Structure formats: C-alpha cells, structure tokens
C-alpha cells in the first residue's frame, strides 16, 4: 500500500485508488474497500490507522489522472546554497510532485529542459538576473510563474525578489497543478495587496481557546520549548501556502505571563519553526503587565517607569525573537485594562508601546472593539465616536484593528463605519474565522461570501468607488501599513478546524488577505478542487453549496437585519426573549426591541442616528425606507409588523418566509451532499453528513424558537401555509446548555 504523509505530523492517507484507472466511482469504491480493510486490520493490530481525516487540508496533492504535458522532470534552485526558505520550497515540491505525478522531480544543478527553476534576487547564480521580475512588478513578497526558455532550454520559472516570494510562488504553482490546471503557457504575476496577513489565535496559556470549536490550543505550552510538535511545521506550511505572514499566538483577553522569560523561550522555539515560512510572531500585550510582572503601582502610559518597563520588556523579547512582529492589544474593552484607566486616550496607550517597539521595527495593532455598559450611546456607534477624534494621533507603527462590522461578527452586519473615516490612521480589518455566531464548527457556513460582501462595499469615503478593500489595502487613503487579521479557527482536532468545511474559511481568509478584491466563488472552487474533488461536476455542486451556505445561516438565525439573538454567554442557539441581563447591550432585546406593534432598531435621525456615521450617499441609502436593502432593514429601522416590503409581503410574512428558506436551504445542502457519497472518502463524507444533520435540526430550532417568540409578542397568526413551531415558547426558554463551548467566556 502506498501512503502519503503530510509533514512530520504523520497524517497517513490511503491512496491505493490513485493507481487504478477508470471512473471515479470505481476509485472511490476501492477507497472504501481499502478503508474497510484498514479498519479490519486495525482490529487485528496489523496496520496503523490510515484514513483520509482532513489533516492534509488543501495540500492533499491527490494524484493527477494523467501526467500533464510538459510537466517538469527536474528541479533546481538557481544558487549553490539555498536558504532555509528555499529548502522549504524544494521540500514542498518533492512532497507534492511525488504525490501528484507519482514520482518526485529529480534535483539538478544545471539548466536542462523541463526543469522547474527557483530563483530570487539572492539565488540567481545560474540564471540571468534580467529573468527575475522587478520589484515594481512583484514587491518584496510577490512572484512570477512563467513557462519560458532559459539558455535555450524550456523551463518553468518560479521567480521573485525574495526567497519568501519564491516559496509563495511554489505553493501557488503546486496548487495550480493540484487543481489540474494547464501549465504549458503559464504566465502569472502575483503580489499581496496587504502587508500584514495575520492569524489571531484567541488561545489561553492553559490551552483553552476562547470561542474555539476545534479542541484545545495547538500551542502545547507545557511541553514547549523542548518538544516541538511536528504539527507546528505543517501549520506553518499551510499558512505560507495561502500567504499568511504573521501569527498572534495568544488571546486578546491577555495573560501577562506570556511576556515572562520562560514563555519567551517557548515563543522563540515557535518563531524558529515559522521563520523559514515567512511567518512572524506577535503577542497580545496586557496593558497592566508592568504592575502584574514588574511590581509597579501603575500602568499609566505617561509614567516614566512604566515606559522604561515596556522598553526593557520589548528589548528582552527581541533578544529571544529577533524578528518579533509586535503587539496586538485589546484595551478598555470588556473588562480589559487600558490607558483610559488613567484618563489617557487609546492613542496615548498605543503610542507608548509603539515607542518601545519602533527601534526594532515592531508594530502595534490596537483594537477598536470598544464599547461600554455605562455608555448610553448605541453600542454600534461607540467605536467610531471614540476613535475618529484620534485620527492622526497614532504613531507611524500603529494600526487600528477594526472588526468587519460595528457590532461583533454577526451573520450579517453593515461594514464598520470606521472604514474610510480615519484617513490618517492605517486601519486593519479583523475577521472572525472561527464561527462564534454562525453555528460553531457544525454548521456549514462558508464565510468567503460574507467577507467579500464587506470588502466590496462602497464607503464613498473618497467619492464613489471607495470600496472597503481599497481602504484596507491602502490605495484609497494611502496607508503605509496595511493588513488583515483573522481570528483563527484552529485547534488540536486532527482536521485542524473542527470540520472539513471550516478549513475553507481559513483558506479563504488567507486568499482574501493577499487579495481583498478576489472572488469568493473562485476561492471556494479552488479550495474544493484541492481538498475534496477535481471532478468538475462534483466541484460545481460543492462550490454551489458553499456559496449559498452563509445566506442560509442568516435566514434561519437573523433574517432581514435582525442581529445578536443568540443564547447568553455561550452564544449557542436562539434566545431572542432575553432582556434581563446585567448589561442591556448584551441582551437580544436591546437589538430588536420588539413590541406588539413594531420591531427593529431605529438608527436613523429619529433614533440613535448611527446611520449618519457613514458617508453621505451610504447614509442616505440606508436611512430611507425606500432604498435600504431588505437585508439591513431591521438593523437601521423600526417598522410595524404589517409594514409592506417591495415584494408585496408584510414584514411578518417575509420574516417567516425567510426562516423557512434558511431551513430548506440546509435540507437542500443535505441532499446535495448525500448525492456525492461515491465521490468523497468515507471519513470526511460521514462527518459532513452528520454535521449537516445537526445543522438541519438546529436551523429548525432557530426558526421555531424565534417564530414562537415573535408570535408571543405580536400576537399574529402564522402566514398561510407556514409550519407552526414544534414546541411552545416555554419549551425553548427552558432549554439550558451549561456545558456548551463558550460558557463562561
Ligand atoms: C476575545 C466577543 C467575544 C469575546 C471576544 C470579544 C473580542 O465579545 O464573544 O469572546 O473576546 O468579542 O473580540 O474581544
């Protein structure tokens, strides 16, 4: 039996089927037989477990049906001593071509026909430097892929200014090959549009992951630095394959302990593993660390001793990790300490840390996720109110990190009004890959569509056509620093993300951080072809499922602009009736304000006025009932239950329709997936089937509990033909989930 391993982690995959010609159905049948044989063998203790378990992610490199015409036969680095980064690229080529083509490329040190040549400005002895792409074309991290002739030999050139660019180009090339793309006329130039492309782990030092649904933290702090789990290397490979170049290791609800010497040694060990893959490490800085670790009696950013403490701490970090990236900070938000404890502004707090980092070229990512229970202002207005007056006051090495929407990673929100409103301050977008509010890891919700919706939205900040993407990538407002961060969905689960389809969200995040204008559909399709199947009709079907999946979640959870209706604390399941928590802004009632007559949050000038935080044309469109899209109706407006929508339905009828539509869409996904049984390996097929079953039950639960609640408020009969809720409202209210993930966070 042939096995394929994915890095030192040792994921072993049965690929017996790759040597059999014939239909996919036959191949998959054989996979199933192989897997049965394996299970039996395990029973007798003969063979180790070999199964397609998702560990390989989108880097499965499943063997191609036929060796492509002109596939390279040799590989060479164009210099005598390839760096660690180029060695990583060569190792990836060996691994991938062995798997894709059936045998790996032969290494050569001279140009021959059909050679895959890797070259950068530092590794170009064997080729003419004129064959490298210019810095103008590819920048520091971009690359060119070209089928060309060098010294009269037909070669494929992966070239860049930097070795990291070559590594990125290598991954791009191998993924194209893996999708079965024609490579004969290859001529590609690609460069990232943002500089910082970071995963933010919300991982605690005890390995609990805040809002994590994929097991424990992958950072095994207890065994670091002496035991280096091979999974760390595969993690770095996966990230580099999609252009991610930074990782913040720890929760933004920070523990200062990570800044102590023993932990810095552990951090340094991880940094050593990540370095060849171009990944820099960042840490979350607890603002009160000078008191907790340094014994000072203040953390006031104007205090000289506090400043000196941070400078010494930063110097110490750089002694451990010379390419340390900098700090991510959550301050004066949800109970975290911050400069406002000393009546200093967010800018003063950020700049104090930035001053300490500047000599080392480190940066600060200062989060704008701030809101206060004491503040009577509409929660979604508070970040803008707080930060816009600070525009221009932040140091050059500070970015303000802003969530995609003004509330908190809900299934749908309008884009955050800060985008476009701080022309003098680089804004970095924060997305949540882990699906805290979209059904955790058991609901299939492809987030590429959500993110594309936000990135393509027109802020009108610099006139029509100022997309959020153009703000983020620095083009619209000429930011020097640019970036995107994604709250990681990675944990200790064998499949990394808790579910097969949640891997697609990690993948899509990297691709969109590289190119915020990319098409979410094209990204989904690439992921499917690399991860599940290259067969066109199978890939079409699965891509279609993914593309409609997020809208299904919006419909069964929070249709027509409703928001924040989930259960308290854990955020699992519906609880629109909750109106009695200590803080109003954590209750669902605060967001819908439903009464017998009307529902929705008036954010126009007759209400909170939040809509006026957007540029003129956007504010006008959303403030008017004539032009606001139905999807944002109840976010910005409070309307009677019998309000008539443009499709002729009353609000109540349409609400019930949309809940039904969401539930039906999950039913359709179940049927689509069931039809693929012979196309997908056993283990992943079964997990997705089971999860879709859970999603369907929970979609019904969301619909029925919500409708039962709305009826208890508005007293209206169900629209004709609508199915009544399975239980009465008291039943839904009585459900409790003391052990749901997220409880107590
Ligand atoms: C890390 C939401 C989540 C919190 C999270 C917070 C944040 O409120 O529920 O768990 O805390 O966002 O982004 O800081």
CSV table of N, CA and C in Angstrom, one decimal, residues 357-476:
chain,number,residue,atom,x,y,z
A,357,UNK,N,8.6,49.6,20.6
A,357,UNK,CA,8.8,48.7,19.5
A,357,UNK,C,9.6,49.3,18.3
A,358,UNK,N,9.5,50.6,18.2
A,358,UNK,CA,10.0,51.3,17.0
A,358,UNK,C,11.4,51.0,16.7
A,359,UNK,N,12.3,51.0,17.7
A,359,UNK,CA,13.8,50.8,17.4
A,359,UNK,C,14.0,49.4,16.7
A,360,UNK,N,13.1,48.5,17.0
A,360,UNK,CA,13.2,47.1,16.5
A,360,UNK,C,12.3,46.9,15.2
A,361,UNK,N,11.7,48.0,14.8
A,361,UNK,CA,10.8,47.9,13.6
A,361,UNK,C,9.5,47.0,13.9
A,362,UNK,N,9.2,47.0,15.2
A,362,UNK,CA,7.9,46.3,15.5
A,362,UNK,C,6.7,47.2,15.4
A,363,UNK,N,5.6,46.6,15.4
A,363,UNK,CA,4.3,47.4,15.3
A,363,UNK,C,3.3,47.1,16.4
A,364,UNK,N,2.3,48.0,16.5
A,364,UNK,CA,1.2,47.7,17.4
A,364,UNK,C,-0.1,47.7,16.6
A,365,UNK,N,-0.8,46.6,16.9
A,365,UNK,CA,-2.2,46.5,16.3
A,365,UNK,C,-3.2,46.8,17.5
A,366,UNK,N,-3.8,47.9,17.5
A,366,UNK,CA,-4.6,48.4,18.6
A,366,UNK,C,-6.1,48.2,18.2
A,367,UNK,N,-6.8,47.4,19.0
A,367,UNK,CA,-8.1,47.0,18.6
A,367,UNK,C,-9.1,48.2,18.9
A,368,UNK,N,-10.1,48.3,17.9
A,368,UNK,CA,-11.1,49.4,18.1
A,368,UNK,C,-12.4,48.8,18.6
A,369,UNK,N,-12.3,47.5,19.0
A,369,UNK,CA,-13.6,46.8,19.5
A,369,UNK,C,-13.8,47.3,21.0
A,370,UNK,N,-14.4,48.5,21.1
A,370,UNK,CA,-14.6,49.1,22.4
A,370,UNK,C,-16.1,49.5,22.5
A,371,UNK,N,-16.6,49.2,23.7
A,371,UNK,CA,-18.0,49.7,24.0
A,371,UNK,C,-18.1,49.5,25.5
A,372,UNK,N,-19.0,50.3,26.0
A,372,UNK,CA,-19.1,50.3,27.5
A,372,UNK,C,-20.6,50.2,27.9
A,373,UNK,N,-20.8,49.4,29.0
A,373,UNK,CA,-22.1,49.2,29.5
A,373,UNK,C,-22.6,50.5,30.1
A,374,UNK,N,-21.7,51.3,30.6
A,374,UNK,CA,-22.2,52.6,31.3
A,374,UNK,C,-22.6,53.6,30.2
A,375,UNK,N,-22.1,53.4,29.0
A,375,UNK,CA,-22.3,54.4,27.9
A,375,UNK,C,-23.7,54.3,27.4
A,376,UNK,N,-24.6,55.3,27.5
A,376,UNK,CA,-25.9,55.2,26.9
A,376,UNK,C,-26.0,55.2,25.4
A,377,UNK,N,-24.9,55.6,24.7
A,377,UNK,CA,-24.9,55.6,23.3
A,377,UNK,C,-25.1,54.2,22.7
A,378,UNK,N,-25.8,54.1,21.6
A,378,UNK,CA,-26.0,52.9,20.8
A,378,UNK,C,-24.6,52.2,20.7
A,379,UNK,N,-24.6,50.9,21.1
A,379,UNK,CA,-23.3,50.2,21.1
A,379,UNK,C,-22.6,50.3,19.8
A,380,UNK,N,-23.3,50.2,18.7
A,380,UNK,CA,-22.6,50.2,17.4
A,380,UNK,C,-22.0,51.5,17.0
A,381,UNK,N,-22.3,52.6,17.8
A,381,UNK,CA,-21.8,53.9,17.4
A,381,UNK,C,-20.5,54.1,18.2
A,382,UNK,N,-20.2,53.4,19.3
A,382,UNK,CA,-19.2,53.8,20.2
A,382,UNK,C,-17.8,53.8,19.7
A,383,UNK,N,-17.4,52.8,18.9
A,383,UNK,CA,-16.0,52.7,18.4
A,383,UNK,C,-15.7,54.0,17.6
A,384,UNK,N,-16.7,54.3,16.7
A,384,UNK,CA,-16.5,55.5,15.8
A,384,UNK,C,-16.3,56.7,16.7
A,385,UNK,N,-17.2,56.9,17.6
A,385,UNK,CA,-17.2,58.1,18.5
A,385,UNK,C,-15.9,58.2,19.2
A,386,UNK,N,-15.3,57.1,19.6
A,386,UNK,CA,-14.1,57.0,20.4
A,386,UNK,C,-12.9,57.3,19.5
A,387,UNK,N,-12.9,56.7,18.3
A,387,UNK,CA,-11.6,56.7,17.5
A,387,UNK,C,-11.5,57.8,16.5
A,388,UNK,N,-12.6,58.2,15.9
A,388,UNK,CA,-12.4,59.2,14.8
A,388,UNK,C,-11.7,60.5,15.3
A,389,UNK,N,-12.0,61.0,16.5
A,389,UNK,CA,-11.3,62.2,17.0
A,389,UNK,C,-9.8,61.9,17.2
A,390,UNK,N,-9.4,60.6,17.2
A,390,UNK,CA,-8.0,60.3,17.4
A,390,UNK,C,-7.2,60.2,16.1
A,391,UNK,N,-7.9,60.4,15.0
A,391,UNK,CA,-7.3,60.2,13.7
A,391,UNK,C,-6.1,61.1,13.6
A,392,UNK,N,-5.0,60.6,13.2
A,392,UNK,CA,-3.8,61.4,13.0
A,392,UNK,C,-2.9,61.4,14.3
A,393,UNK,N,-3.4,60.9,15.4
A,393,UNK,CA,-2.6,61.0,16.6
A,393,UNK,C,-1.8,59.7,16.9
A,394,UNK,N,-2.0,58.7,16.1
A,394,UNK,CA,-1.3,57.4,16.4
A,394,UNK,C,0.1,57.5,15.7
A,395,UNK,N,1.1,56.8,16.4
A,395,UNK,CA,2.4,56.8,15.9
A,395,UNK,C,2.4,56.0,14.5
A,396,UNK,N,3.5,56.2,13.8
A,396,UNK,CA,3.6,55.6,12.4
A,396,UNK,C,3.5,54.1,12.4
A,397,UNK,N,4.0,53.5,13.6
A,397,UNK,CA,4.0,52.0,13.6
A,397,UNK,C,2.8,51.4,14.3
A,398,UNK,N,1.7,52.2,14.3
A,398,UNK,CA,0.4,51.7,14.9
A,398,UNK,C,-0.6,51.5,13.8
A,399,UNK,N,-1.3,50.3,13.8
A,399,UNK,CA,-2.5,50.2,13.0
A,399,UNK,C,-3.7,50.0,14.0
A,400,UNK,N,-4.8,50.6,13.6
A,400,UNK,CA,-6.0,50.3,14.4
A,400,UNK,C,-6.8,49.2,13.8
A,401,UNK,N,-7.0,48.2,14.6
A,401,UNK,CA,-7.6,46.9,14.0
A,401,UNK,C,-9.1,46.9,14.3
A,402,UNK,N,-9.9,46.9,13.2
A,402,UNK,CA,-11.3,47.1,13.2
A,402,UNK,C,-12.1,45.9,12.8
A,403,UNK,N,-13.1,45.4,13.5
A,403,UNK,CA,-13.9,44.3,13.1
A,403,UNK,C,-14.6,44.7,11.8
A,404,UNK,N,-15.0,43.7,11.0
A,404,UNK,CA,-15.7,44.0,9.7
A,404,UNK,C,-16.9,44.8,9.9
A,405,UNK,N,-17.7,44.5,11.0
A,405,UNK,CA,-18.9,45.3,11.2
A,405,UNK,C,-18.8,46.0,12.6
A,406,UNK,N,-19.8,46.9,12.9
A,406,UNK,CA,-19.7,47.7,14.1
A,406,UNK,C,-20.2,46.9,15.3
A,407,UNK,N,-20.7,45.7,15.2
A,407,UNK,CA,-21.2,45.0,16.4
A,407,UNK,C,-20.2,44.0,16.8
A,408,UNK,N,-20.3,42.8,16.2
A,408,UNK,CA,-19.5,41.7,16.7
A,408,UNK,C,-19.6,40.4,15.9
A,409,UNK,N,-19.1,40.4,14.7
A,409,UNK,CA,-19.0,39.2,13.9
A,409,UNK,C,-20.3,38.5,13.7
A,410,UNK,N,-21.4,39.3,13.6
A,410,UNK,CA,-22.7,38.6,13.4
A,410,UNK,C,-22.9,38.0,12.0
A,411,UNK,N,-23.9,37.2,11.8
A,411,UNK,CA,-24.0,36.6,10.4
A,411,UNK,C,-24.1,37.6,9.3
A,412,UNK,N,-24.8,38.8,9.6
A,412,UNK,CA,-24.7,39.9,8.7
A,412,UNK,C,-24.7,41.2,9.5
A,413,UNK,N,-23.8,42.1,9.1
A,413,UNK,CA,-23.7,43.4,9.6
A,413,UNK,C,-23.4,44.3,8.4
A,414,UNK,N,-23.7,45.6,8.5
A,414,UNK,CA,-23.2,46.5,7.5
A,414,UNK,C,-21.7,46.7,7.8
A,415,UNK,N,-20.9,47.2,6.9
A,415,UNK,CA,-19.5,47.4,7.1
A,415,UNK,C,-19.3,48.4,8.3
A,416,UNK,N,-18.2,48.3,8.9
A,416,UNK,CA,-17.9,49.2,10.1
A,416,UNK,C,-17.7,50.6,9.6
A,417,UNK,N,-18.4,51.6,10.2
A,417,UNK,CA,-18.3,53.0,9.7
A,417,UNK,C,-16.9,53.6,9.9
A,418,UNK,N,-16.0,52.9,10.6
A,418,UNK,CA,-14.7,53.5,10.7
A,418,UNK,C,-13.9,53.4,9.4
A,419,UNK,N,-14.3,52.3,8.6
A,419,UNK,CA,-13.6,52.2,7.3
A,419,UNK,C,-13.8,53.4,6.4
A,420,UNK,N,-12.8,54.1,6.1
A,420,UNK,CA,-13.0,55.4,5.3
A,420,UNK,C,-13.0,56.6,6.2
A,421,UNK,N,-13.2,56.4,7.5
A,421,UNK,CA,-13.4,57.6,8.3
A,421,UNK,C,-12.1,58.0,9.1
A,422,UNK,N,-11.0,57.3,8.9
A,422,UNK,CA,-9.8,57.6,9.5
A,422,UNK,C,-8.6,57.7,8.5
A,423,UNK,N,-8.7,58.7,7.6
A,423,UNK,CA,-7.7,58.7,6.5
A,423,UNK,C,-6.2,58.8,7.0
A,424,UNK,N,-6.0,59.3,8.2
A,424,UNK,CA,-4.6,59.5,8.7
A,424,UNK,C,-4.1,58.3,9.5
A,425,UNK,N,-4.9,57.3,9.6
A,425,UNK,CA,-4.6,56.2,10.5
A,425,UNK,C,-4.8,54.8,9.8
A,426,UNK,N,-3.7,54.0,9.6
A,426,UNK,CA,-4.0,52.8,8.9
A,426,UNK,C,-5.0,51.9,9.7
A,427,UNK,N,-6.0,51.4,9.0
A,427,UNK,CA,-7.0,50.5,9.6
A,427,UNK,C,-6.8,49.2,9.1
A,428,UNK,N,-6.7,48.2,10.0
A,428,UNK,CA,-6.5,46.8,9.6
A,428,UNK,C,-7.8,46.1,9.9
A,429,UNK,N,-8.3,45.3,9.0
A,429,UNK,CA,-9.6,44.6,9.2
A,429,UNK,C,-9.4,43.3,10.0
A,430,UNK,N,-10.3,43.1,11.0
A,430,UNK,CA,-10.3,41.9,11.7
A,430,UNK,C,-11.6,41.1,11.4
A,431,UNK,N,-11.4,39.9,10.9
A,431,UNK,CA,-12.5,39.0,10.6
A,431,UNK,C,-12.4,37.8,11.6
A,432,UNK,N,-13.6,37.2,11.7
A,432,UNK,CA,-13.6,36.0,12.7
A,432,UNK,C,-13.7,34.8,11.8
A,433,UNK,N,-12.7,34.0,11.8
A,433,UNK,CA,-12.7,32.7,11.0
A,433,UNK,C,-13.5,31.7,11.8
A,434,UNK,N,-13.2,31.6,13.1
A,434,UNK,CA,-14.0,30.7,14.0
A,434,UNK,C,-15.4,31.3,14.0
A,435,UNK,N,-16.4,30.4,14.0
A,435,UNK,CA,-17.8,30.9,13.7
A,435,UNK,C,-18.6,31.0,15.0
A,436,UNK,N,-18.2,31.9,15.9
A,436,UNK,CA,-18.9,32.1,17.2
A,436,UNK,C,-20.4,32.3,17.0
A,437,UNK,N,-20.7,33.1,16.0
A,437,UNK,CA,-22.1,33.4,15.8
A,437,UNK,C,-22.8,32.8,14.6
A,438,UNK,N,-22.1,31.8,14.0
A,438,UNK,CA,-22.7,31.2,12.8
A,438,UNK,C,-22.6,29.7,13.0
A,439,UNK,N,-23.0,29.2,14.2
A,439,UNK,CA,-23.2,27.8,14.4
A,439,UNK,C,-22.0,27.0,14.7
A,440,UNK,N,-20.9,27.7,15.2
A,440,UNK,CA,-19.7,27.0,15.7
A,440,UNK,C,-19.2,26.1,14.5
A,441,UNK,N,-18.6,24.9,14.8
A,441,UNK,CA,-18.0,24.2,13.7
A,441,UNK,C,-18.9,23.2,13.1
A,442,UNK,N,-20.2,23.0,13.6
A,442,UNK,CA,-21.0,22.0,13.0
A,442,UNK,C,-21.9,22.6,11.9
A,443,UNK,N,-22.0,23.9,11.8
A,443,UNK,CA,-22.9,24.5,10.7
A,443,UNK,C,-22.0,24.8,9.5
A,444,UNK,N,-22.4,24.4,8.3
A,444,UNK,CA,-21.6,24.7,7.1
A,444,UNK,C,-22.0,26.1,6.8
A,445,UNK,N,-21.0,27.0,6.9
A,445,UNK,CA,-21.2,28.4,6.6
A,445,UNK,C,-19.9,28.9,6.0
A,446,UNK,N,-19.8,29.0,4.7
A,446,UNK,CA,-18.6,29.5,4.0
A,446,UNK,C,-18.6,31.0,4.2
A,447,UNK,N,-17.6,31.5,4.8
A,447,UNK,CA,-17.5,32.9,5.1
A,447,UNK,C,-16.9,33.8,4.0
A,448,UNK,N,-16.4,33.2,3.0
A,448,UNK,CA,-15.9,34.0,1.8
A,448,UNK,C,-16.9,35.0,1.3
A,449,UNK,N,-18.2,34.6,1.3
A,449,UNK,CA,-19.2,35.4,0.7
A,449,UNK,C,-19.5,36.6,1.7
A,450,UNK,N,-19.4,36.3,3.0
A,450,UNK,CA,-19.6,37.4,4.0
A,450,UNK,C,-18.5,38.4,3.8
A,451,UNK,N,-17.3,37.9,3.8
A,451,UNK,CA,-16.1,38.8,3.7
A,451,UNK,C,-16.1,39.6,2.4
A,452,UNK,N,-16.5,38.9,1.3
A,452,UNK,CA,-16.5,39.6,0.0
A,452,UNK,C,-17.6,40.7,0.0
A,453,UNK,N,-18.7,40.5,0.7
A,453,UNK,CA,-19.7,41.5,0.8
A,453,UNK,C,-19.2,42.7,1.5
A,454,UNK,N,-18.5,42.5,2.6
A,454,UNK,CA,-17.9,43.7,3.3
A,454,UNK,C,-16.8,44.4,2.5
A,455,UNK,N,-15.9,43.6,1.9
A,455,UNK,CA,-14.8,44.2,1.3
A,455,UNK,C,-15.2,44.9,0.0
A,456,UNK,N,-16.2,44.5,-0.6
A,456,UNK,CA,-16.6,45.2,-1.9
A,456,UNK,C,-17.6,46.3,-1.6
A,457,UNK,N,-18.0,46.5,-0.4
A,457,UNK,CA,-19.0,47.6,-0.1
A,457,UNK,C,-18.3,48.9,-0.4
A,458,UNK,N,-19.1,49.8,-0.9
A,458,UNK,CA,-18.6,51.2,-1.2
A,458,UNK,C,-18.8,52.1,0.0
A,459,UNK,N,-17.7,52.6,0.5
A,459,UNK,CA,-17.8,53.5,1.7
A,459,UNK,C,-18.0,54.9,1.2
A,460,UNK,N,-17.8,55.2,-0.1
A,460,UNK,CA,-17.9,56.6,-0.7
A,460,UNK,C,-17.0,57.6,0.1
A,461,UNK,N,-16.0,57.1,0.9
A,461,UNK,CA,-15.2,58.0,1.7
A,461,UNK,C,-14.4,58.9,0.8
A,462,UNK,N,-13.9,58.5,-0.3
A,462,UNK,CA,-13.1,59.3,-1.2
A,462,UNK,C,-13.9,59.4,-2.5
A,463,UNK,N,-15.2,59.5,-2.4
A,463,UNK,CA,-16.0,59.5,-3.6
A,463,UNK,C,-16.5,58.1,-3.9
A,464,UNK,N,-17.4,58.1,-4.9
A,464,UNK,CA,-17.9,56.8,-5.3
A,464,UNK,C,-16.8,55.8,-5.7
A,465,UNK,N,-17.0,54.5,-5.3
A,465,UNK,CA,-16.0,53.5,-5.7
A,465,UNK,C,-14.9,53.4,-4.7
A,466,UNK,N,-15.0,54.0,-3.5
A,466,UNK,CA,-14.0,53.7,-2.4
A,466,UNK,C,-14.4,52.5,-1.7
A,467,UNK,N,-14.1,51.3,-2.2
A,467,UNK,CA,-14.5,50.1,-1.5
A,467,UNK,C,-13.8,49.9,-0.2
A,468,UNK,N,-14.4,49.1,0.7
A,468,UNK,CA,-13.7,48.8,1.9
A,468,UNK,C,-12.3,48.2,1.6
A,469,UNK,N,-12.3,47.4,0.6
A,469,UNK,CA,-11.0,46.7,0.2
A,469,UNK,C,-10.0,47.8,-0.1
A,470,UNK,N,-10.4,48.8,-0.8
A,470,UNK,CA,-9.4,49.9,-1.2
A,470,UNK,C,-8.9,50.7,0.0
A,471,UNK,N,-9.7,50.7,1.1
A,471,UNK,CA,-9.3,51.4,2.3
A,471,UNK,C,-8.2,50.5,3.0
A,472,UNK,N,-8.6,49.2,3.1
A,472,UNK,CA,-7.7,48.2,3.7
A,472,UNK,C,-6.4,48.1,3.1
A,473,UNK,N,-6.4,48.1,1.7
A,473,UNK,CA,-5.1,47.8,1.0
A,473,UNK,C,-4.3,49.1,0.9
A,474,UNK,N,-4.8,50.2,1.4
A,474,UNK,CA,-4.0,51.4,1.5
A,474,UNK,C,-4.1,52.3,0.2
A,475,UNK,N,-4.8,51.8,-0.8
A,475,UNK,CA,-4.9,52.6,-2.1
A,475,UNK,C,-5.7,53.9,-1.9
A,476,UNK,N,-6.8,53.7,-1.2
A,476,UNK,CA,-7.8,54.9,-1.2
A,476,UNK,C,-7.2,56.0,-0.3
